[in-house]
Short mmCIF file of C-alpha atoms and ligand atoms in Angstrom, two decimals:
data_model
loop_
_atom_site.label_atom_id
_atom_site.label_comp_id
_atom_site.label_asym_id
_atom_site.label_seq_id
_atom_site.Cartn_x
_atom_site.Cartn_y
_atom_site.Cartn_z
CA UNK D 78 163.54 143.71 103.48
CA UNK D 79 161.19 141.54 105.19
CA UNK D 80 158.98 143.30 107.66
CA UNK D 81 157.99 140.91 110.73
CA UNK D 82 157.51 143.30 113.16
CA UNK D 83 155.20 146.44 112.51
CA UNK D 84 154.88 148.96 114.85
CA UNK D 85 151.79 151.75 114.74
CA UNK D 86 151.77 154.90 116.94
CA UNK D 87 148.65 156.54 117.39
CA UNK D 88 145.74 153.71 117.44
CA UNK D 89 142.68 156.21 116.31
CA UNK D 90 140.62 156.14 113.39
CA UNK D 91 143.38 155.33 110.99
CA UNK D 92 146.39 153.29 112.97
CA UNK D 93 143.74 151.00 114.61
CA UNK D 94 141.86 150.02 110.93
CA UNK D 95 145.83 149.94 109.23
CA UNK D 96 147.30 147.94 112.37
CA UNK D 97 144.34 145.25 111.83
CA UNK D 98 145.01 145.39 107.92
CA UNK D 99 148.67 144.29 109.06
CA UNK D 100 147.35 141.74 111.96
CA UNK D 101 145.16 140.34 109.20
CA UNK D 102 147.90 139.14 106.87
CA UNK D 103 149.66 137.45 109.77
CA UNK D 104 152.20 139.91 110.48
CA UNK D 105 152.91 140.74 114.26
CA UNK D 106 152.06 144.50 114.72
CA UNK D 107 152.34 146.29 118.09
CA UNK D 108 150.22 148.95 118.23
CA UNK D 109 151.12 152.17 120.55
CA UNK D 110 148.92 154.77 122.01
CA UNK D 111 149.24 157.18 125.38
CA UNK D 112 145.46 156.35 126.44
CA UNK D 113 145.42 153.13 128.88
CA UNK D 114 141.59 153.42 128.13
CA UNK D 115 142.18 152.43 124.85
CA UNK D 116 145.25 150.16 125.12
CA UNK D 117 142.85 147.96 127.49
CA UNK D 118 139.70 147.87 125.02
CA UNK D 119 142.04 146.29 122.31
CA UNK D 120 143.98 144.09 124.16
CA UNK D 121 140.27 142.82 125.01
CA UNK D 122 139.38 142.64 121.46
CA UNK D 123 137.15 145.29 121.20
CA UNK D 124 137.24 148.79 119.47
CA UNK D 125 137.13 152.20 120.99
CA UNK D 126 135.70 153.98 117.60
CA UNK D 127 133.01 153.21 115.14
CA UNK D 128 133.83 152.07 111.89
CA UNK D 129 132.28 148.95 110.30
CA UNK D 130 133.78 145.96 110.00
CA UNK D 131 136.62 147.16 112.18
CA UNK D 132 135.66 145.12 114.89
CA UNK D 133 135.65 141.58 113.22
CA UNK D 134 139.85 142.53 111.82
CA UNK D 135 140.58 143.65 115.63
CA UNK D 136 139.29 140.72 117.68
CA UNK D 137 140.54 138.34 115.17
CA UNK D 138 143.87 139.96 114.75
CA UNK D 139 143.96 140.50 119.02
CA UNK D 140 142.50 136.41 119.47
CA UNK D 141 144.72 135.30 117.05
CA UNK D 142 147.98 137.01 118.72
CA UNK D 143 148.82 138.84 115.70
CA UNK D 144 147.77 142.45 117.26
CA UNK D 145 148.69 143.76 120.60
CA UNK D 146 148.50 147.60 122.18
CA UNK D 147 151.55 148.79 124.56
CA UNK D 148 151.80 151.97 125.98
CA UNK D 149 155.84 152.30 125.16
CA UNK D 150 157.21 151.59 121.95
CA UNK D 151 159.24 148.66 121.61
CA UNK D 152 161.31 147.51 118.59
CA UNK D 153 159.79 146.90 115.09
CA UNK D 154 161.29 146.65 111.57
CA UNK D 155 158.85 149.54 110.43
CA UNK D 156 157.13 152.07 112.40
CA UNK D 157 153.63 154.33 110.96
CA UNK D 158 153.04 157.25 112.52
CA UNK D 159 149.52 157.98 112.57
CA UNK D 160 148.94 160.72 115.05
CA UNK D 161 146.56 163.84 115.02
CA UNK D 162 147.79 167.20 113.30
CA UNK D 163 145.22 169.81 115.09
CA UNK D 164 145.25 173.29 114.99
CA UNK D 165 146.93 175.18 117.45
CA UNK D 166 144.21 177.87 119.39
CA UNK D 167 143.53 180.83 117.64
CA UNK D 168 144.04 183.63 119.91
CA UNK D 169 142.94 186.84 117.37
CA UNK D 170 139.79 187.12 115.41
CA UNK D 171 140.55 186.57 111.76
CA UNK D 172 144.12 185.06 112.67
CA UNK D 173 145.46 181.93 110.30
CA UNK D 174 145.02 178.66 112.36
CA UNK D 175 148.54 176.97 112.30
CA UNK D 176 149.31 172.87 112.94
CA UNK D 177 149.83 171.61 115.80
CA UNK D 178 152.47 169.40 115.43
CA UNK D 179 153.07 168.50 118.98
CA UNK D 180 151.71 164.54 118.58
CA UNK D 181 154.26 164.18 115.89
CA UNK D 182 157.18 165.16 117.43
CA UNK D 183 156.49 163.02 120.67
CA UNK D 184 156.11 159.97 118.42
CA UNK D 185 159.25 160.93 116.86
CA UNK D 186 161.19 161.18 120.06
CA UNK D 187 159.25 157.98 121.50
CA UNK D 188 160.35 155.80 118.38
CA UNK D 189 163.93 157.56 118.64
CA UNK D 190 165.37 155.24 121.68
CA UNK D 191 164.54 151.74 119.91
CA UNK D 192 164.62 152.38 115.89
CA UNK D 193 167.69 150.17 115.33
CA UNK D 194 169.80 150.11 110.97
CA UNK D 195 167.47 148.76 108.24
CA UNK D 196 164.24 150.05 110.12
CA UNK D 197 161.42 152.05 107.76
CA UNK D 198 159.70 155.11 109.93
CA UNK D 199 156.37 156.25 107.54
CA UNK D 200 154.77 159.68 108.49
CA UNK D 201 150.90 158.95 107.83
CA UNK D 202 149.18 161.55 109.56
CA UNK D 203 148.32 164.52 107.52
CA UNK D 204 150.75 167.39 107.39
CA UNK D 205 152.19 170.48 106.28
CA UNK D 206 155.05 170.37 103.74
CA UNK D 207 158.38 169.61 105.30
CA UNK D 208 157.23 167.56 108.12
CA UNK D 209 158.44 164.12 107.44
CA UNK D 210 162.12 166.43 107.47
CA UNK D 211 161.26 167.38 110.31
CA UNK D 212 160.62 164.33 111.72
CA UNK D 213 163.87 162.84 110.43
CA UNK D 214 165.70 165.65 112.03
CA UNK D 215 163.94 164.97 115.83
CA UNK D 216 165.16 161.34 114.93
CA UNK D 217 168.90 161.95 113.62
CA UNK D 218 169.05 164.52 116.87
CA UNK D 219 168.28 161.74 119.72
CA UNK D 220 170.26 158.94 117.13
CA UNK D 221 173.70 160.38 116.57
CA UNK D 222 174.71 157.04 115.99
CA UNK D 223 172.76 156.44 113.20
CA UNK D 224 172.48 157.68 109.68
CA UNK D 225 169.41 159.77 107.62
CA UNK D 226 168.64 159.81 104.64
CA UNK D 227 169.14 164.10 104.73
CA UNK D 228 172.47 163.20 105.42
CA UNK D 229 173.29 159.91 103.86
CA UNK D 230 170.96 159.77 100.91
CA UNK D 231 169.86 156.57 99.45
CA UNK D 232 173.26 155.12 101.56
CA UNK D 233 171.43 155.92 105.09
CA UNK D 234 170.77 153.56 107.82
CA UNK D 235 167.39 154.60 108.33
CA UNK D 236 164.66 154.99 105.54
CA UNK D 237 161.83 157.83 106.02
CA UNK D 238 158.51 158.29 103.89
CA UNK D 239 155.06 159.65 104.14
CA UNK D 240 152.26 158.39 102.78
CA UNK D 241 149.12 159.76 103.74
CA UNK D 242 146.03 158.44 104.71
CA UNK D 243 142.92 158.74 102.32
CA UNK D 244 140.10 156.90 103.14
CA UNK D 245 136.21 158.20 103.99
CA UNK D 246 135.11 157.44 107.38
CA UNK D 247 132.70 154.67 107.23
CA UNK D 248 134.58 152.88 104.22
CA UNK D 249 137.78 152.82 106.40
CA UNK D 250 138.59 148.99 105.52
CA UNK D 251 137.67 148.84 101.75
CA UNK D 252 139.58 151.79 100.74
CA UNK D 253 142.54 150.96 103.04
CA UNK D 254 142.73 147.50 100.85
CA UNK D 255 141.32 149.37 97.57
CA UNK D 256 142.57 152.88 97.11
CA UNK D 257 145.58 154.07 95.07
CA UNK D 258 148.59 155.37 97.45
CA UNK D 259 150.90 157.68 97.97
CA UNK D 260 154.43 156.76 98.77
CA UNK D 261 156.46 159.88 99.50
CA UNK D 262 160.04 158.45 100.00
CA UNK D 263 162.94 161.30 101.60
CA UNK D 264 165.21 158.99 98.96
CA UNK D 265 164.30 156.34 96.43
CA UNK D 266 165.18 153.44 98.53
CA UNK D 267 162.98 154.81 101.29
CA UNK D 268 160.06 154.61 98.63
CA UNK D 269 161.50 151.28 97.90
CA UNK D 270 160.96 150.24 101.23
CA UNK D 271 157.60 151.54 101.77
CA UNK D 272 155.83 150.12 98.81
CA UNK D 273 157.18 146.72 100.06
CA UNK D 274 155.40 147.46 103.61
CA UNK D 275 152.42 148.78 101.97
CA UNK D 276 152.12 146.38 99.30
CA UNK D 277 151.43 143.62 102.19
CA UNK D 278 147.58 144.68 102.34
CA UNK D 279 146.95 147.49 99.71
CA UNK D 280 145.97 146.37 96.34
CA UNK D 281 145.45 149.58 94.98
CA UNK D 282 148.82 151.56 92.87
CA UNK D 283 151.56 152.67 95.28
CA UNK D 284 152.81 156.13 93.28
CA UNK D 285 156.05 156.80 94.37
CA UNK D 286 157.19 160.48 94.79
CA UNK D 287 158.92 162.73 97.19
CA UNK D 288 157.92 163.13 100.70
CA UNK D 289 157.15 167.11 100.23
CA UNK D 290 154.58 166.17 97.20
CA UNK D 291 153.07 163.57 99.11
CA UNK D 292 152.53 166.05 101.87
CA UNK D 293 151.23 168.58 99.59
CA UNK D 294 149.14 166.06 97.55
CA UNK D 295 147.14 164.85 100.86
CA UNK D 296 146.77 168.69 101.32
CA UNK D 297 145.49 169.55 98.00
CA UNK D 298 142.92 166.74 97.64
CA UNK D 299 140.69 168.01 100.91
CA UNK D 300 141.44 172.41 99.74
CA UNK D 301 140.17 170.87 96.83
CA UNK D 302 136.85 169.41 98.06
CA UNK D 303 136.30 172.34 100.29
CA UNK D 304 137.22 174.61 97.76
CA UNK D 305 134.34 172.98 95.63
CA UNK D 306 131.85 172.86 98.42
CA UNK D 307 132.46 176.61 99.16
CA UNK D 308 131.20 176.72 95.50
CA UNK D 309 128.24 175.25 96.23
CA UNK D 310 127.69 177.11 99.29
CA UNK D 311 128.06 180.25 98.14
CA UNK D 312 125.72 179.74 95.04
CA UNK D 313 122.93 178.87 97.95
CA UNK D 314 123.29 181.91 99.61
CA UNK D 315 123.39 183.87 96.31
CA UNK D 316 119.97 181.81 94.77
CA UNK D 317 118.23 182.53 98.46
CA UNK D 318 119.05 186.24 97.90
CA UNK D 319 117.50 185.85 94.05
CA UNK D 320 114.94 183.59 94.75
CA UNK D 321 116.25 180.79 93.05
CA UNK D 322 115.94 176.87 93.70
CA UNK D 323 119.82 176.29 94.48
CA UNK D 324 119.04 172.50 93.74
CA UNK D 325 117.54 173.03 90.50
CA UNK D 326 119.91 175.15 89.64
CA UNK D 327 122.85 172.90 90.48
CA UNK D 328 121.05 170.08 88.95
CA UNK D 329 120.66 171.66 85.48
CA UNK D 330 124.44 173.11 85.37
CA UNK D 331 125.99 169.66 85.93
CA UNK D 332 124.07 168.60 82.93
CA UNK D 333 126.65 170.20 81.36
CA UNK D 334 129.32 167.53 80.24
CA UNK D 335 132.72 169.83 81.76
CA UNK D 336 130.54 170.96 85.22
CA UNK D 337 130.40 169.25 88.28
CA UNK D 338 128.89 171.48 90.86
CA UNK D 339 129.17 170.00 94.50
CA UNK D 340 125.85 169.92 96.73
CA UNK D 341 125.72 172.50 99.47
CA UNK D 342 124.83 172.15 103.07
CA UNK D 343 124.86 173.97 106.88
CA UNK D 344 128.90 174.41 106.60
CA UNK D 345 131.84 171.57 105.99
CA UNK D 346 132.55 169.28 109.33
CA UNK D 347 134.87 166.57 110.27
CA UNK D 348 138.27 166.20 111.17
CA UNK D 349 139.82 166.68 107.37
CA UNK D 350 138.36 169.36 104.78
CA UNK D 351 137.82 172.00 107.56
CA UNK D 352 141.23 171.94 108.56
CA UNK D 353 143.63 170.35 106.06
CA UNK D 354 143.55 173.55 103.85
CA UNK D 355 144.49 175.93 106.60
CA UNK D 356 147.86 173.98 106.71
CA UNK D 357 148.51 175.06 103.42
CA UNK D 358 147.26 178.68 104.01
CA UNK D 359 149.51 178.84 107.00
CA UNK D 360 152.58 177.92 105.29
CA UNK D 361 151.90 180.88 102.47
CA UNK D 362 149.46 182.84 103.44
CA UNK D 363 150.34 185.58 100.59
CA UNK D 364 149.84 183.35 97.87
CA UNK D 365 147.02 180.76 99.21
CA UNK D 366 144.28 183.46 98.88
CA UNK D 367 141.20 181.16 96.82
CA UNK D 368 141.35 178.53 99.57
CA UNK D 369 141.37 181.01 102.41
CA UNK D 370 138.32 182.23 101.24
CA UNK D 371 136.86 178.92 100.35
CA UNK D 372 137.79 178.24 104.04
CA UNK D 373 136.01 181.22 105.35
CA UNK D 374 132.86 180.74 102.72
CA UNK D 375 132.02 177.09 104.80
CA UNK D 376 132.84 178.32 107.53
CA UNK D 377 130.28 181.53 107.22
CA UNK D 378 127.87 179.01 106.18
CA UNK D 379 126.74 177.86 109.90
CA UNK D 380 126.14 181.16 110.92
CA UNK D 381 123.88 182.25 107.65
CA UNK D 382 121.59 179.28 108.74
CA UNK D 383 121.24 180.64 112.32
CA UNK D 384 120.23 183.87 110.82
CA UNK D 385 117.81 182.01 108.77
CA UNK D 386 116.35 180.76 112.13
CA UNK D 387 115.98 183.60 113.84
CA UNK D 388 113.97 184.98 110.51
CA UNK D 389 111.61 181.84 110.97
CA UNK D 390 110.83 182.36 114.84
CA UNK D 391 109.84 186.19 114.26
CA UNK D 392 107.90 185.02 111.40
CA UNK D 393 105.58 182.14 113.12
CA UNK D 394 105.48 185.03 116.19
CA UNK D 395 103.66 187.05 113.39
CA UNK D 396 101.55 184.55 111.88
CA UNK D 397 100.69 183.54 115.49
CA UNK D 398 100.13 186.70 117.44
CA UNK D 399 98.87 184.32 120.59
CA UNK D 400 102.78 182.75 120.95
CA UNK D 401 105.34 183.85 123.00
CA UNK D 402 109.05 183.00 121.25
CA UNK D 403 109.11 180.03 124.58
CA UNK D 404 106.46 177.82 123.35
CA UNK D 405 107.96 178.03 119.88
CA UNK D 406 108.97 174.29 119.53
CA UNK D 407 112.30 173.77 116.85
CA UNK D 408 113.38 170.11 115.77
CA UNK D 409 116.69 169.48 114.16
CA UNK D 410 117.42 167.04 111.56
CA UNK D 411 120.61 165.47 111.89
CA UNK D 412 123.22 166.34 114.18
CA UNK D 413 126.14 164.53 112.95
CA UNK D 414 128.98 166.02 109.91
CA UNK D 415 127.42 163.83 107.41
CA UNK D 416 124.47 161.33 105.82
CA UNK D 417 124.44 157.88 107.61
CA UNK D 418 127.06 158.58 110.35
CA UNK D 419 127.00 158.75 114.37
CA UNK D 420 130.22 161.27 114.38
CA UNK D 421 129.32 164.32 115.97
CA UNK D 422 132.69 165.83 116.43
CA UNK D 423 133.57 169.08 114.38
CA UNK D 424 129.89 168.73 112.93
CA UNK D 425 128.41 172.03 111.83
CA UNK D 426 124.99 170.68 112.57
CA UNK D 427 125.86 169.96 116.26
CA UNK D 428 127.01 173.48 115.65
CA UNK D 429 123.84 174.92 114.54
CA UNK D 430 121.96 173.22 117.46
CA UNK D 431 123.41 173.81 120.01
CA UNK D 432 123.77 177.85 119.13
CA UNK D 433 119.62 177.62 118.96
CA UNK D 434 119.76 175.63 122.16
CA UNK D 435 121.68 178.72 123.52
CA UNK D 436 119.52 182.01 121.83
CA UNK D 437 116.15 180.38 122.04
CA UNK D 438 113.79 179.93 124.78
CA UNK D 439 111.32 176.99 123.70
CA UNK D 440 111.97 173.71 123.00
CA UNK D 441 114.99 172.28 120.97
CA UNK D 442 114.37 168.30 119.62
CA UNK D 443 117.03 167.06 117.88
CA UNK D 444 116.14 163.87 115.41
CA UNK D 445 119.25 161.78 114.73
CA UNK D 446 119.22 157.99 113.90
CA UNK D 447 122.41 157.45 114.30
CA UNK D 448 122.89 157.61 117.71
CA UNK D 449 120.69 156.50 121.07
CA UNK D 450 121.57 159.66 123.45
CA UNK D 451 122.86 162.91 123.58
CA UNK D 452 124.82 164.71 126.65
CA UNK D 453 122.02 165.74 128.91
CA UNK D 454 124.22 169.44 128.94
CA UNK D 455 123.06 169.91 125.82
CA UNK D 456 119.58 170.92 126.42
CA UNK D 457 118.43 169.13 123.14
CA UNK D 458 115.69 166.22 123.74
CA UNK D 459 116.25 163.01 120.84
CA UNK D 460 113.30 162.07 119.53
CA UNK D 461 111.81 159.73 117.17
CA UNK D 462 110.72 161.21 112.92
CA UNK D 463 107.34 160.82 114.20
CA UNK D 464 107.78 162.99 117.48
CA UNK D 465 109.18 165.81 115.70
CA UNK D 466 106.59 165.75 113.56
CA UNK D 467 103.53 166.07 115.99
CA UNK D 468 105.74 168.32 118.44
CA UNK D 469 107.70 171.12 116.17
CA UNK D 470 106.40 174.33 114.92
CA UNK D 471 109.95 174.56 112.87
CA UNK D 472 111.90 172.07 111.34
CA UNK D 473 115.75 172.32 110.43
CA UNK D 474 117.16 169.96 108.30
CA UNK D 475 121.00 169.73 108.63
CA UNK D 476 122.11 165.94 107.49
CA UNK D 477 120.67 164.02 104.47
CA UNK D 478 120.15 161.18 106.30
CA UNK D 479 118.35 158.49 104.25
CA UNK D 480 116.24 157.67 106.98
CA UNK D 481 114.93 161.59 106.75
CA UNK D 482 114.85 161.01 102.44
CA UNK D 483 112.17 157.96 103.08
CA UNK D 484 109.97 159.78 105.08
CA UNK D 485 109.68 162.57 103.32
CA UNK D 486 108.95 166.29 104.59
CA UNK D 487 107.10 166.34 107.98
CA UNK D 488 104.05 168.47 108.00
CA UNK D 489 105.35 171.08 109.66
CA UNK D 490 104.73 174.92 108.35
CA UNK D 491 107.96 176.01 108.32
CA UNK D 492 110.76 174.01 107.09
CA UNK D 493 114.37 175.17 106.22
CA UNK D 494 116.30 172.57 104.57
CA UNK D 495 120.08 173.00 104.26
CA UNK D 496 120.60 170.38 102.23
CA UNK D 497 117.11 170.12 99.91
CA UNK D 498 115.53 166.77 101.18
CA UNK D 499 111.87 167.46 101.42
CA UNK D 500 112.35 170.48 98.18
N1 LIG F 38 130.04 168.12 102.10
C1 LIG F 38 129.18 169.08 101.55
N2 LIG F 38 128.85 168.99 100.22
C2 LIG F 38 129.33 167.99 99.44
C3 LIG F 38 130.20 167.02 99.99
C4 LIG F 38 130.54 167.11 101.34
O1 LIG F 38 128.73 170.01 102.21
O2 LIG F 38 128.96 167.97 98.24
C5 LIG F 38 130.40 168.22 103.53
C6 LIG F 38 129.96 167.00 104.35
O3 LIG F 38 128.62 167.10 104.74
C7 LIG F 38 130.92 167.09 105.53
C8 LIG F 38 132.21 167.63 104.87
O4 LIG F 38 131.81 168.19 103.63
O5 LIG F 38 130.47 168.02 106.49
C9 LIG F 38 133.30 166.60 104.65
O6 LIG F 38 132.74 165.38 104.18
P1 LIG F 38 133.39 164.52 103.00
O7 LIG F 38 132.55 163.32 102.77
O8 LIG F 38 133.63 165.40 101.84
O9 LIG F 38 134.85 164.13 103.53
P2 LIG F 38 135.44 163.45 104.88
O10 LIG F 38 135.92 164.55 105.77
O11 LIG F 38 134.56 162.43 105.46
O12 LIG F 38 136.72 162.67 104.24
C10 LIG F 38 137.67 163.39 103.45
C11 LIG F 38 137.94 162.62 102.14
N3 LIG F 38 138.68 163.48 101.21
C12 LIG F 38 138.23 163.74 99.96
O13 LIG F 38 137.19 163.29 99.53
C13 LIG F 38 139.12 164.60 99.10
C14 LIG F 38 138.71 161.36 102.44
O14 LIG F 38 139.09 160.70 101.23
C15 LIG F 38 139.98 161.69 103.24
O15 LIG F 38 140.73 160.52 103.55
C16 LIG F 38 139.54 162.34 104.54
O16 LIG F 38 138.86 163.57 104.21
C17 LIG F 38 140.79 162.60 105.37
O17 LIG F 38 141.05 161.81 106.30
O18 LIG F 38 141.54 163.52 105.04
#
């Protein structure tokens, strides 16, 4: 089936980088999103996230003609779905955070009116097991006329996979080309049809399975890492409590040719390992009971640092009876999720500092490379390595940001390092 027309719904962090991979091999690819903001910026052939070499695909694939952004979909020979999956609110202490899968379902239902026999519709976004069914069902309700593969098997009019998404932020357009993929086909001519479409940029394997183990796979990979990293965190809190070197420690283990201990840190941030594995939790809560508590271990981990804060203040007080707790002065290092990024969002750093910007009374500084301001509501002041140094009585490391690893520890008194830099 030749696919001339792609469509892409959702043009964040992974439709934008997968609609240029597209553009870039000449194909015509219409990209869709609700945000005019964002429509505009592309259409101008710029980018509206940070991700390198994204920009050089999208104003070559927008001058070219190969790329455009619309607001309403319009026909296509295969549509990707790459919306968010967030969590709904959490309304009860201690309650399971469930999907949201509210930007799914209004692609769906937005693709619904102009899907047309022979298209492909891929589910990329990251979700719980049995959504790509559920999507074909919002599609075969609106399309009567129509057939599904839940219906009509490998016989049906319109073929449905997912295929989730698995590239690291900041590597977006290497591993989009490089990794291995996932093709989760609701029939075996839907996989069929989905290597073909992915097979036009990815030169990595294309495994073909069904769509609920490619949902669960995408799930398991991030529970997984967190899983691990809860690991890692909890053996710093334990080696605090024993006066143990957690680094060492971790260090001399993973000598060990079968152990491969994961580094710990201030908690686990962005917009994948803190949430995926509560999808998976929600859907069985009796029986997903390690990575529920690997969920809750990183997420503790935030809070054991603050603690660890506070401990510092009241110790410089008593080393220096002549302060008051407002001319204590505390600089963080690193506010973003992780090393050599400018992402702040879901960032247990930003966390950290701005809970310190709330309890305490002095000064916060905040040292990030990455980025040139902060919001001004914040009450954090950016400044330079070398400020920090000659201005904090406490320094917090939070990010193991190379720039932080070539200067070494500041000579400040009292250091805590999260993520043992300067140890
Ligand atoms: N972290 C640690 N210790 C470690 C490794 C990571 O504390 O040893 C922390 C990081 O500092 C960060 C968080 O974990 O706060 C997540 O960072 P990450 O680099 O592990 O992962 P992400 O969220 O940037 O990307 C992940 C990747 N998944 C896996 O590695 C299994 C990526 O391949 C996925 O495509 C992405 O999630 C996604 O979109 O799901």
């Amino acid at each position: 089936m030749p696919f001339n027309t792609i469509s892409v719904i959702g043009l964040g962090y992974i439709g934008l980088p997968t609609a240029a991979m597209f553009a870039s091999r000449k194909k015509s690819v219409v990209g869709v999103d609700i945000n005019q903001k964002t429509i505009d910026t592309i259409n101008a052939g710029n980018i509206h996230i940070i991700e390198p070499e994204l920009d050089i695909f999208v104003r070559a694939a927008v001058s070219e003609g190969f790329l455009r952004a619309v607001m309403q979909p319009e026909q296509a020979d295969a549509f990707l779905i790459a919306v968010p999956t967030p969590f709904l609110s959490i309304t009860k202490e201690g309650e399971i955070p469930r999907p949201d899968l509210r930007f799914i379902e209004s692609a769906s239902k937005a693709i619904a009116p102009v899907i047309k026999k022979g298209d492909l519709i891929v589910l990329e976004s990251t979700s719980p097991v049995g959504t790509t069914e559920q999507v074909a069902q919002w599609l075969a309700d609106i399309r009567p006329d129509l057939t599904f593969p839940q219906t009509h098997g490998v016989k049906s009019d319109i073929r449905i996979a997912h295929c989730p998404e698995r590239v690291l932020p900041g590597h977006v357009v290497r591993e989009l080309i490089e990794n291995d993929r996932i093709i989760g086909g609701m029939t075996e001519k839907c996989s069929e049809a989905a290597i073909e479409l992915y097979r036009i940029f990815v030169e990595g394997e294309c495994m073909v399975t069904n769509a609920r183990t490619a949902e669960m796979a995408k799930l398991t990979e991030n529970a997984s890492r967190d899983v691990s990293i809860a690991f890692a965190n909890e053996l710093s809190i334990i080696c605090d409590k024993l006066e143990i070197n957690v680094w060492e420690l971790i260090r001399l283990a993973n000598q060990h040719p079968r152990v491969n201990i994961l580094q710990p840190g201030p908690g686990v941030g962005g917009h994948c390992i803190a949430v995926d594995p509560w999808f998976i939790v929600s859907s069985v809560p009796s029986e997903a009971k390690l990575i529920r508590t690997g969920r809750n271990v990183n997420d503790f981990k935030p809070k054991w640092v603050i603690e660890k804060i506070k401990i510092a203040i009241a110790n410089f007080l008593q080393s220096n009876p002549k302060k008051r707790v407002g001319d204590i002065v505390i600089a963080c290092y690193g506010l973003s999720f992780k090393p050599d990024i400018d992402d702040l969002r879901e960032s247990p750093s930003m966390l950290i500092a701005q809970n310190i910007a709330e309890f305490h009374k002095g000064k916060i500084l905040g040292v990030e490379p990455n980025i040139k301001e902060l919001p001004t509501s914040l009450n954090i002041e950016l400044v330079s390595i070398d400020d920090a140094e000659v201005r904090a009585d406490i320094a917090v490391l939070l990010v193991d940001h190379k720039e932080f690893k070539i200067s070494g520890a500041p000579n400040i008194k009292i250091i805590i390092d999260t993520k043992g830099v300067w140890l």
